[in-house]
């Protein structure tokens, strides 16, 4: 599941001012506010706009996002919840809505807890993307659970206490400890059901993983977490954490792949053709005569795809000339004869090692 660009979500340019960002968010937030818009996707769009505003309205977060994209916040759980949005950005709405009723909204729209699983992927699966079917243990609303009106809070889900103090009368409101804020409680629970009316069940969940994901990135599958208590709300989300299975020959570095190619001394002198592994197969590589150990060859577009864009990284092949540790007498004699010949005397490379590294990463 690839996230949309935050600028695209708010409908603004990348050089938009702080006021323009705020104005764009306020317009979308009012349009998709759950008290006003009852469409199925309205709440997700409301949270999507809030997430975009949270990043772009913060100079440091915006700077990181402009440079690294969504990967700058890989540690996030993926999305904001409604309570955080109203707490952090409620003042932006001004008088457009009354927030005194938000506790009622929250009570009617409770969300189940999120689930978190790890998915291990091979390099080939990361390269092409894959759909995996995973067995997930979810807490689901059980059948046969009977609910009755909570007399402790009179069905409001809250307890208000009035206290006389030297400063006057003080009202304190807390969540009802009997019903947990639902306004209802269970009268009879079937066997194996917890005190929230939920029972653990195994479910087969289909997870679509896009090409180019990285170690530690988190994908969110909406509505595939645990059910809300007594089914009174929406299910939580399933958070999928990506783990990479190291490749036996290739090493990953961002979108590029690295491979150490060992060649013989004769092949380095005379030139040769070598077969090298790629993420999705093999490639035939020409080794020019006179190739030096330490040289890096680049196969463009043979790396990994960009998660948030087009194109692919490169495959970098590092040449290592293998020097034999033992020689027979005939071989020793041959090398002794060549030892003092002019073209076997080491010459300074045109570029230093550090210049080659700098050139490699700047190209």
GROMACS .gro file of C-alpha atoms in nm:
model
  363
    1UNK     CA    1   0.000   0.000   0.000
    2UNK     CA    2   0.177   0.311  -0.128
    3UNK     CA    3   0.105   0.635   0.056
    4UNK     CA    4  -0.010   0.937  -0.144
    5UNK     CA    5   0.209   1.245  -0.159
    6UNK     CA    6   0.121   1.486   0.124
    7UNK     CA    7   0.126   1.788  -0.107
    8UNK     CA    8  -0.113   1.607  -0.342
    9UNK     CA    9  -0.347   1.522  -0.052
   10UNK     CA   10  -0.377   1.889   0.050
   11UNK     CA   11  -0.378   2.009  -0.312
   12UNK     CA   12  -0.091   2.254  -0.266
   13UNK     CA   13   0.246   2.322  -0.428
   14UNK     CA   14   0.577   2.233  -0.264
   15UNK     CA   15   0.654   2.601  -0.202
   16UNK     CA   16   0.320   2.669  -0.029
   17UNK     CA   17   0.337   2.903   0.271
   18UNK     CA   18   0.238   2.807   0.626
   19UNK     CA   19  -0.092   2.992   0.589
   20UNK     CA   20  -0.167   2.816   0.260
   21UNK     CA   21  -0.098   2.477   0.418
   22UNK     CA   22  -0.328   2.557   0.710
   23UNK     CA   23  -0.602   2.691   0.484
   24UNK     CA   24  -0.589   2.383   0.259
   25UNK     CA   25  -0.608   2.148   0.557
   26UNK     CA   26  -0.898   2.335   0.718
   27UNK     CA   27  -1.095   2.317   0.393
   28UNK     CA   28  -1.049   1.940   0.363
   29UNK     CA   29  -1.103   1.875   0.734
   30UNK     CA   30  -1.438   2.054   0.729
   31UNK     CA   31  -1.537   1.877   0.407
   32UNK     CA   32  -1.465   1.530   0.549
   33UNK     CA   33  -1.548   1.596   0.915
   34UNK     CA   34  -1.732   1.287   1.053
   35UNK     CA   35  -2.009   1.501   1.202
   36UNK     CA   36  -2.085   1.641   0.856
   37UNK     CA   37  -1.983   1.383   0.597
   38UNK     CA   38  -2.132   1.036   0.637
   39UNK     CA   39  -1.970   0.882   0.329
   40UNK     CA   40  -1.784   0.556   0.381
   41UNK     CA   41  -1.440   0.696   0.300
   42UNK     CA   42  -1.487   1.033   0.473
   43UNK     CA   43  -1.318   0.937   0.799
   44UNK     CA   44  -1.012   0.794   0.622
   45UNK     CA   45  -0.980   1.110   0.410
   46UNK     CA   46  -1.021   1.319   0.726
   47UNK     CA   47  -0.734   1.132   0.896
   48UNK     CA   48  -0.528   1.137   0.575
   49UNK     CA   49  -0.552   1.517   0.556
   50UNK     CA   50  -0.460   1.549   0.925
   51UNK     CA   51  -0.152   1.331   0.876
   52UNK     CA   52  -0.042   1.546   0.581
   53UNK     CA   53  -0.095   1.865   0.781
   54UNK     CA   54   0.093   1.723   1.081
   55UNK     CA   55   0.403   1.673   0.862
   56UNK     CA   56   0.389   1.981   0.639
   57UNK     CA   57   0.302   2.229   0.916
   58UNK     CA   58   0.611   2.129   1.115
   59UNK     CA   59   0.930   2.280   0.963
   60UNK     CA   60   1.157   1.995   1.075
   61UNK     CA   61   0.919   1.718   0.966
   62UNK     CA   62   0.856   1.899   0.636
   63UNK     CA   63   1.230   1.930   0.571
   64UNK     CA   64   1.283   1.557   0.628
   65UNK     CA   65   0.980   1.468   0.415
   66UNK     CA   66   1.096   1.690   0.126
   67UNK     CA   67   1.431   1.510   0.132
   68UNK     CA   68   1.339   1.149   0.208
   69UNK     CA   69   0.965   1.121   0.137
   70UNK     CA   70   0.753   0.885   0.346
   71UNK     CA   71   1.063   0.686   0.444
   72UNK     CA   72   1.151   0.976   0.680
   73UNK     CA   73   0.874   0.853   0.911
   74UNK     CA   74   0.904   0.476   0.878
   75UNK     CA   75   0.883   0.438   1.250
   76UNK     CA   76   0.526   0.571   1.258
   77UNK     CA   77   0.249   0.324   1.309
   78UNK     CA   78   0.078   0.449   0.995
   79UNK     CA   79  -0.199   0.707   1.038
   80UNK     CA   80  -0.347   0.924   1.314
   81UNK     CA   81  -0.640   0.841   1.537
   82UNK     CA   82  -0.941   1.069   1.578
   83UNK     CA   83  -0.869   1.169   1.936
   84UNK     CA   84  -0.518   1.288   1.846
   85UNK     CA   85  -0.653   1.495   1.558
   86UNK     CA   86  -0.911   1.678   1.769
   87UNK     CA   87  -0.665   1.725   2.053
   88UNK     CA   88  -0.384   1.862   1.836
   89UNK     CA   89  -0.570   2.048   1.563
   90UNK     CA   90  -0.913   2.125   1.707
   91UNK     CA   91  -0.848   2.500   1.718
   92UNK     CA   92  -0.807   2.510   1.339
   93UNK     CA   93  -1.179   2.449   1.285
   94UNK     CA   94  -1.279   2.760   1.472
   95UNK     CA   95  -1.658   2.778   1.507
   96UNK     CA   96  -1.726   2.541   1.218
   97UNK     CA   97  -1.808   2.261   1.463
   98UNK     CA   98  -1.888   2.226   1.828
   99UNK     CA   99  -1.646   1.990   1.998
  100UNK     CA  100  -1.848   1.951   2.314
  101UNK     CA  101  -2.007   1.651   2.147
  102UNK     CA  102  -1.679   1.481   2.058
  103UNK     CA  103  -1.698   1.250   2.358
  104UNK     CA  104  -2.025   1.117   2.213
  105UNK     CA  105  -1.858   1.076   1.875
  106UNK     CA  106  -1.574   0.890   2.041
  107UNK     CA  107  -1.811   0.665   2.232
  108UNK     CA  108  -2.004   0.573   1.918
  109UNK     CA  109  -1.689   0.532   1.712
  110UNK     CA  110  -1.456   0.345   1.942
  111UNK     CA  111  -1.174   0.165   1.766
  112UNK     CA  112  -1.038  -0.177   1.842
  113UNK     CA  113  -0.671  -0.223   1.920
  114UNK     CA  114  -0.416  -0.260   1.642
  115UNK     CA  115  -0.234  -0.583   1.567
  116UNK     CA  116   0.129  -0.601   1.459
  117UNK     CA  117   0.292  -0.881   1.260
  118UNK     CA  118   0.630  -0.926   1.091
  119UNK     CA  119   0.663  -1.042   0.732
  120UNK     CA  120   0.996  -1.173   0.602
  121UNK     CA  121   1.070  -1.111   0.235
  122UNK     CA  122   1.337  -1.236  -0.003
  123UNK     CA  123   1.521  -0.994  -0.231
  124UNK     CA  124   1.323  -1.125  -0.527
  125UNK     CA  125   0.992  -1.059  -0.347
  126UNK     CA  126   1.105  -0.704  -0.262
  127UNK     CA  127   1.207  -0.651  -0.624
  128UNK     CA  128   0.876  -0.758  -0.777
  129UNK     CA  129   0.628  -0.696  -0.498
  130UNK     CA  130   0.405  -0.974  -0.373
  131UNK     CA  131   0.066  -1.060  -0.227
  132UNK     CA  132   0.099  -1.276   0.082
  133UNK     CA  133  -0.175  -1.457   0.268
  134UNK     CA  134  -0.106  -1.465   0.642
  135UNK     CA  135  -0.289  -1.635   0.926
  136UNK     CA  136  -0.370  -1.370   1.187
  137UNK     CA  137  -0.511  -1.424   1.536
  138UNK     CA  138  -0.776  -1.151   1.575
  139UNK     CA  139  -1.012  -1.068   1.861
  140UNK     CA  140  -1.360  -1.080   1.706
  141UNK     CA  141  -1.701  -0.998   1.846
  142UNK     CA  142  -1.841  -1.326   1.979
  143UNK     CA  143  -2.190  -1.457   1.914
  144UNK     CA  144  -2.432  -1.487   2.201
  145UNK     CA  145  -2.305  -1.186   2.398
  146UNK     CA  146  -2.596  -1.007   2.566
  147UNK     CA  147  -2.566  -0.639   2.662
  148UNK     CA  148  -2.775  -0.446   2.912
  149UNK     CA  149  -2.807  -0.078   2.998
  150UNK     CA  150  -2.534   0.037   3.240
  151UNK     CA  151  -2.705   0.175   3.548
  152UNK     CA  152  -2.381   0.303   3.698
  153UNK     CA  153  -2.351   0.582   3.436
  154UNK     CA  154  -2.712   0.581   3.311
  155UNK     CA  155  -2.592   0.480   2.966
  156UNK     CA  156  -2.370   0.786   2.915
  157UNK     CA  157  -2.039   0.605   2.956
  158UNK     CA  158  -1.918   0.878   3.192
  159UNK     CA  159  -1.937   0.953   3.562
  160UNK     CA  160  -1.961   1.316   3.672
  161UNK     CA  161  -1.877   1.404   4.027
  162UNK     CA  162  -1.954   1.736   4.190
  163UNK     CA  163  -1.720   1.854   4.464
  164UNK     CA  164  -1.748   2.162   4.685
  165UNK     CA  165  -1.412   2.335   4.722
  166UNK     CA  166  -1.296   2.667   4.863
  167UNK     CA  167  -1.288   2.791   4.505
  168UNK     CA  168  -1.646   2.686   4.437
  169UNK     CA  169  -1.818   2.386   4.287
  170UNK     CA  170  -1.594   2.161   4.076
  171UNK     CA  171  -1.723   1.912   3.819
  172UNK     CA  172  -1.504   1.611   3.740
  173UNK     CA  173  -1.591   1.373   3.455
  174UNK     CA  174  -1.431   1.029   3.420
  175UNK     CA  175  -1.496   0.719   3.211
  176UNK     CA  176  -1.732   0.473   3.372
  177UNK     CA  177  -1.529   0.192   3.525
  178UNK     CA  178  -1.816  -0.056   3.492
  179UNK     CA  179  -1.888  -0.030   3.120
  180UNK     CA  180  -1.561   0.127   3.004
  181UNK     CA  181  -1.738   0.422   2.845
  182UNK     CA  182  -1.979   0.216   2.633
  183UNK     CA  183  -2.295   0.290   2.826
  184UNK     CA  184  -2.369  -0.081   2.818
  185UNK     CA  185  -2.227  -0.388   2.988
  186UNK     CA  186  -2.244  -0.761   2.940
  187UNK     CA  187  -2.505  -0.964   3.117
  188UNK     CA  188  -2.387  -1.305   3.000
  189UNK     CA  189  -2.059  -1.404   2.840
  190UNK     CA  190  -2.021  -1.736   2.653
  191UNK     CA  191  -1.727  -1.962   2.730
  192UNK     CA  192  -1.392  -1.839   2.599
  193UNK     CA  193  -1.509  -1.477   2.562
  194UNK     CA  194  -1.326  -1.196   2.743
  195UNK     CA  195  -1.494  -0.919   2.942
  196UNK     CA  196  -1.518  -0.704   2.625
  197UNK     CA  197  -1.726  -0.964   2.443
  198UNK     CA  198  -1.436  -1.066   2.218
  199UNK     CA  199  -1.305  -1.408   2.127
  200UNK     CA  200  -0.978  -1.497   1.953
  201UNK     CA  201  -1.023  -1.630   1.603
  202UNK     CA  202  -0.780  -1.717   1.326
  203UNK     CA  203  -0.833  -1.539   0.997
  204UNK     CA  204  -0.653  -1.556   0.663
  205UNK     CA  205  -0.559  -1.201   0.562
  206UNK     CA  206  -0.435  -1.101   0.217
  207UNK     CA  207  -0.148  -0.849   0.231
  208UNK     CA  208  -0.035  -0.665  -0.082
  209UNK     CA  209   0.329  -0.559  -0.054
  210UNK     CA  210   0.452  -0.311  -0.318
  211UNK     CA  211   0.795  -0.341  -0.484
  212UNK     CA  212   1.089  -0.163  -0.322
  213UNK     CA  213   0.996  -0.185   0.047
  214UNK     CA  214   1.280  -0.160   0.299
  215UNK     CA  215   1.371  -0.323   0.628
  216UNK     CA  216   1.157  -0.185   0.911
  217UNK     CA  217   0.898  -0.010   0.695
  218UNK     CA  218   0.541  -0.049   0.823
  219UNK     CA  219   0.232  -0.105   0.611
  220UNK     CA  220  -0.120  -0.055   0.745
  221UNK     CA  221  -0.410  -0.285   0.655
  222UNK     CA  222  -0.719  -0.093   0.770
  223UNK     CA  223  -0.985  -0.279   0.966
  224UNK     CA  224  -0.788  -0.602   1.008
  225UNK     CA  225  -0.695  -0.551   1.374
  226UNK     CA  226  -0.906  -0.643   1.678
  227UNK     CA  227  -1.275  -0.557   1.698
  228UNK     CA  228  -1.386  -0.274   1.925
  229UNK     CA  229  -1.523  -0.379   2.267
  230UNK     CA  230  -1.859  -0.553   2.223
  231UNK     CA  231  -1.837  -0.465   1.853
  232UNK     CA  232  -1.940  -0.110   1.942
  233UNK     CA  233  -1.718   0.073   1.692
  234UNK     CA  234  -1.471  -0.001   1.417
  235UNK     CA  235  -1.194  -0.266   1.414
  236UNK     CA  236  -0.834  -0.166   1.468
  237UNK     CA  237  -0.570  -0.193   1.197
  238UNK     CA  238  -0.314  -0.459   1.111
  239UNK     CA  239   0.039  -0.315   1.110
  240UNK     CA  240   0.275  -0.515   0.888
  241UNK     CA  241   0.646  -0.473   0.968
  242UNK     CA  242   0.881  -0.568   0.685
  243UNK     CA  243   1.192  -0.779   0.749
  244UNK     CA  244   1.445  -0.856   0.476
  245UNK     CA  245   1.602  -1.201   0.434
  246UNK     CA  246   1.968  -1.138   0.344
  247UNK     CA  247   2.065  -1.255  -0.006
  248UNK     CA  248   2.348  -1.510  -0.014
  249UNK     CA  249   2.543  -1.318  -0.281
  250UNK     CA  250   2.403  -0.966  -0.316
  251UNK     CA  251   2.419  -0.693  -0.056
  252UNK     CA  252   2.157  -0.418  -0.051
  253UNK     CA  253   2.233  -0.051   0.005
  254UNK     CA  254   1.919   0.159  -0.038
  255UNK     CA  255   1.802   0.106  -0.397
  256UNK     CA  256   2.141  -0.024  -0.514
  257UNK     CA  257   2.277  -0.378  -0.499
  258UNK     CA  258   2.643  -0.473  -0.453
  259UNK     CA  259   2.828  -0.784  -0.566
  260UNK     CA  260   3.192  -0.885  -0.517
  261UNK     CA  261   3.320  -1.054  -0.834
  262UNK     CA  262   3.640  -1.256  -0.795
  263UNK     CA  263   3.836  -1.308  -1.117
  264UNK     CA  264   4.162  -1.487  -1.190
  265UNK     CA  265   4.487  -1.308  -1.273
  266UNK     CA  266   4.482  -1.436  -1.635
  267UNK     CA  267   4.123  -1.309  -1.682
  268UNK     CA  268   4.224  -0.968  -1.543
  269UNK     CA  269   4.516  -0.955  -1.790
  270UNK     CA  270   4.347  -1.100  -2.098
  271UNK     CA  271   3.985  -1.004  -2.037
  272UNK     CA  272   3.687  -1.237  -2.005
  273UNK     CA  273   3.310  -1.271  -1.982
  274UNK     CA  274   3.155  -1.345  -1.642
  275UNK     CA  275   2.802  -1.429  -1.531
  276UNK     CA  276   2.684  -1.228  -1.229
  277UNK     CA  277   2.364  -1.265  -1.024
  278UNK     CA  278   2.098  -0.995  -1.024
  279UNK     CA  279   1.790  -0.959  -0.806
  280UNK     CA  280   1.574  -1.136  -1.064
  281UNK     CA  281   1.816  -1.356  -1.256
  282UNK     CA  282   2.163  -1.332  -1.406
  283UNK     CA  283   2.356  -1.097  -1.634
  284UNK     CA  284   2.653  -1.153  -1.864
  285UNK     CA  285   2.933  -0.907  -1.793
  286UNK     CA  286   3.238  -0.822  -2.003
  287UNK     CA  287   3.571  -0.785  -1.819
  288UNK     CA  288   3.809  -0.573  -2.024
  289UNK     CA  289   4.172  -0.677  -2.063
  290UNK     CA  290   4.390  -0.506  -1.805
  291UNK     CA  291   4.113  -0.466  -1.548
  292UNK     CA  292   4.252  -0.362  -1.209
  293UNK     CA  293   4.149  -0.511  -0.877
  294UNK     CA  294   3.915  -0.271  -0.696
  295UNK     CA  295   3.745  -0.144  -1.010
  296UNK     CA  296   3.368  -0.104  -0.984
  297UNK     CA  297   3.140  -0.175  -1.279
  298UNK     CA  298   2.783  -0.047  -1.283
  299UNK     CA  299   2.480  -0.217  -1.439
  300UNK     CA  300   2.218   0.057  -1.454
  301UNK     CA  301   1.861  -0.034  -1.368
  302UNK     CA  302   1.955  -0.372  -1.221
  303UNK     CA  303   1.896  -0.264  -0.862
  304UNK     CA  304   1.570  -0.231  -0.669
  305UNK     CA  305   1.267  -0.018  -0.766
  306UNK     CA  306   1.188   0.310  -0.596
  307UNK     CA  307   0.894   0.269  -0.359
  308UNK     CA  308   0.758   0.620  -0.423
  309UNK     CA  309   0.861   0.679  -0.781
  310UNK     CA  310   0.969   0.537  -1.115
  311UNK     CA  311   1.289   0.362  -1.215
  312UNK     CA  312   1.530   0.132  -1.036
  313UNK     CA  313   1.865   0.154  -0.866
  314UNK     CA  314   2.184  -0.002  -1.002
  315UNK     CA  315   2.389  -0.317  -0.952
  316UNK     CA  316   2.749  -0.233  -0.858
  317UNK     CA  317   3.004  -0.505  -0.929
  318UNK     CA  318   3.330  -0.476  -0.738
  319UNK     CA  319   3.619  -0.650  -0.914
  320UNK     CA  320   3.861  -0.844  -0.694
  321UNK     CA  321   4.157  -1.007  -0.868
  322UNK     CA  322   4.235  -1.337  -0.698
  323UNK     CA  323   4.605  -1.396  -0.629
  324UNK     CA  324   4.702  -1.765  -0.590
  325UNK     CA  325   4.879  -1.850  -0.265
  326UNK     CA  326   5.079  -2.145  -0.400
  327UNK     CA  327   5.256  -2.201  -0.735
  328UNK     CA  328   5.438  -2.496  -0.887
  329UNK     CA  329   5.795  -2.460  -1.013
  330UNK     CA  330   5.692  -2.398  -1.373
  331UNK     CA  331   5.449  -2.124  -1.271
  332UNK     CA  332   5.708  -1.963  -1.047
  333UNK     CA  333   5.960  -1.962  -1.333
  334UNK     CA  334   5.706  -1.799  -1.566
  335UNK     CA  335   5.628  -1.518  -1.323
  336UNK     CA  336   5.998  -1.467  -1.245
  337UNK     CA  337   6.058  -1.407  -1.615
  338UNK     CA  338   5.775  -1.152  -1.634
  339UNK     CA  339   5.858  -0.982  -1.305
  340UNK     CA  340   6.103  -0.725  -1.442
  341UNK     CA  341   5.931  -0.659  -1.773
  342UNK     CA  342   5.813  -0.299  -1.806
  343UNK     CA  343   5.442  -0.365  -1.846
  344UNK     CA  344   5.440  -0.575  -1.525
  345UNK     CA  345   5.582  -0.295  -1.311
  346UNK     CA  346   5.293  -0.139  -1.108
  347UNK     CA  347   5.186   0.202  -1.233
  348UNK     CA  348   4.999   0.468  -1.035
  349UNK     CA  349   4.629   0.464  -1.110
  350UNK     CA  350   4.487   0.766  -1.287
  351UNK     CA  351   4.242   0.811  -0.999
  352UNK     CA  352   4.287   0.740  -0.631
  353UNK     CA  353   4.061   0.503  -0.438
  354UNK     CA  354   3.878   0.791  -0.269
  355UNK     CA  355   3.824   0.967  -0.601
  356UNK     CA  356   3.671   0.650  -0.743
  357UNK     CA  357   3.436   0.616  -0.442
  358UNK     CA  358   3.331   0.981  -0.468
  359UNK     CA  359   3.271   0.941  -0.842
  360UNK     CA  360   3.070   0.623  -0.788
  361UNK     CA  361   2.826   0.784  -0.543
  362UNK     CA  362   2.793   1.112  -0.731
  363UNK     CA  363   2.701   0.952  -1.064
   0.00000   0.00000   0.00000
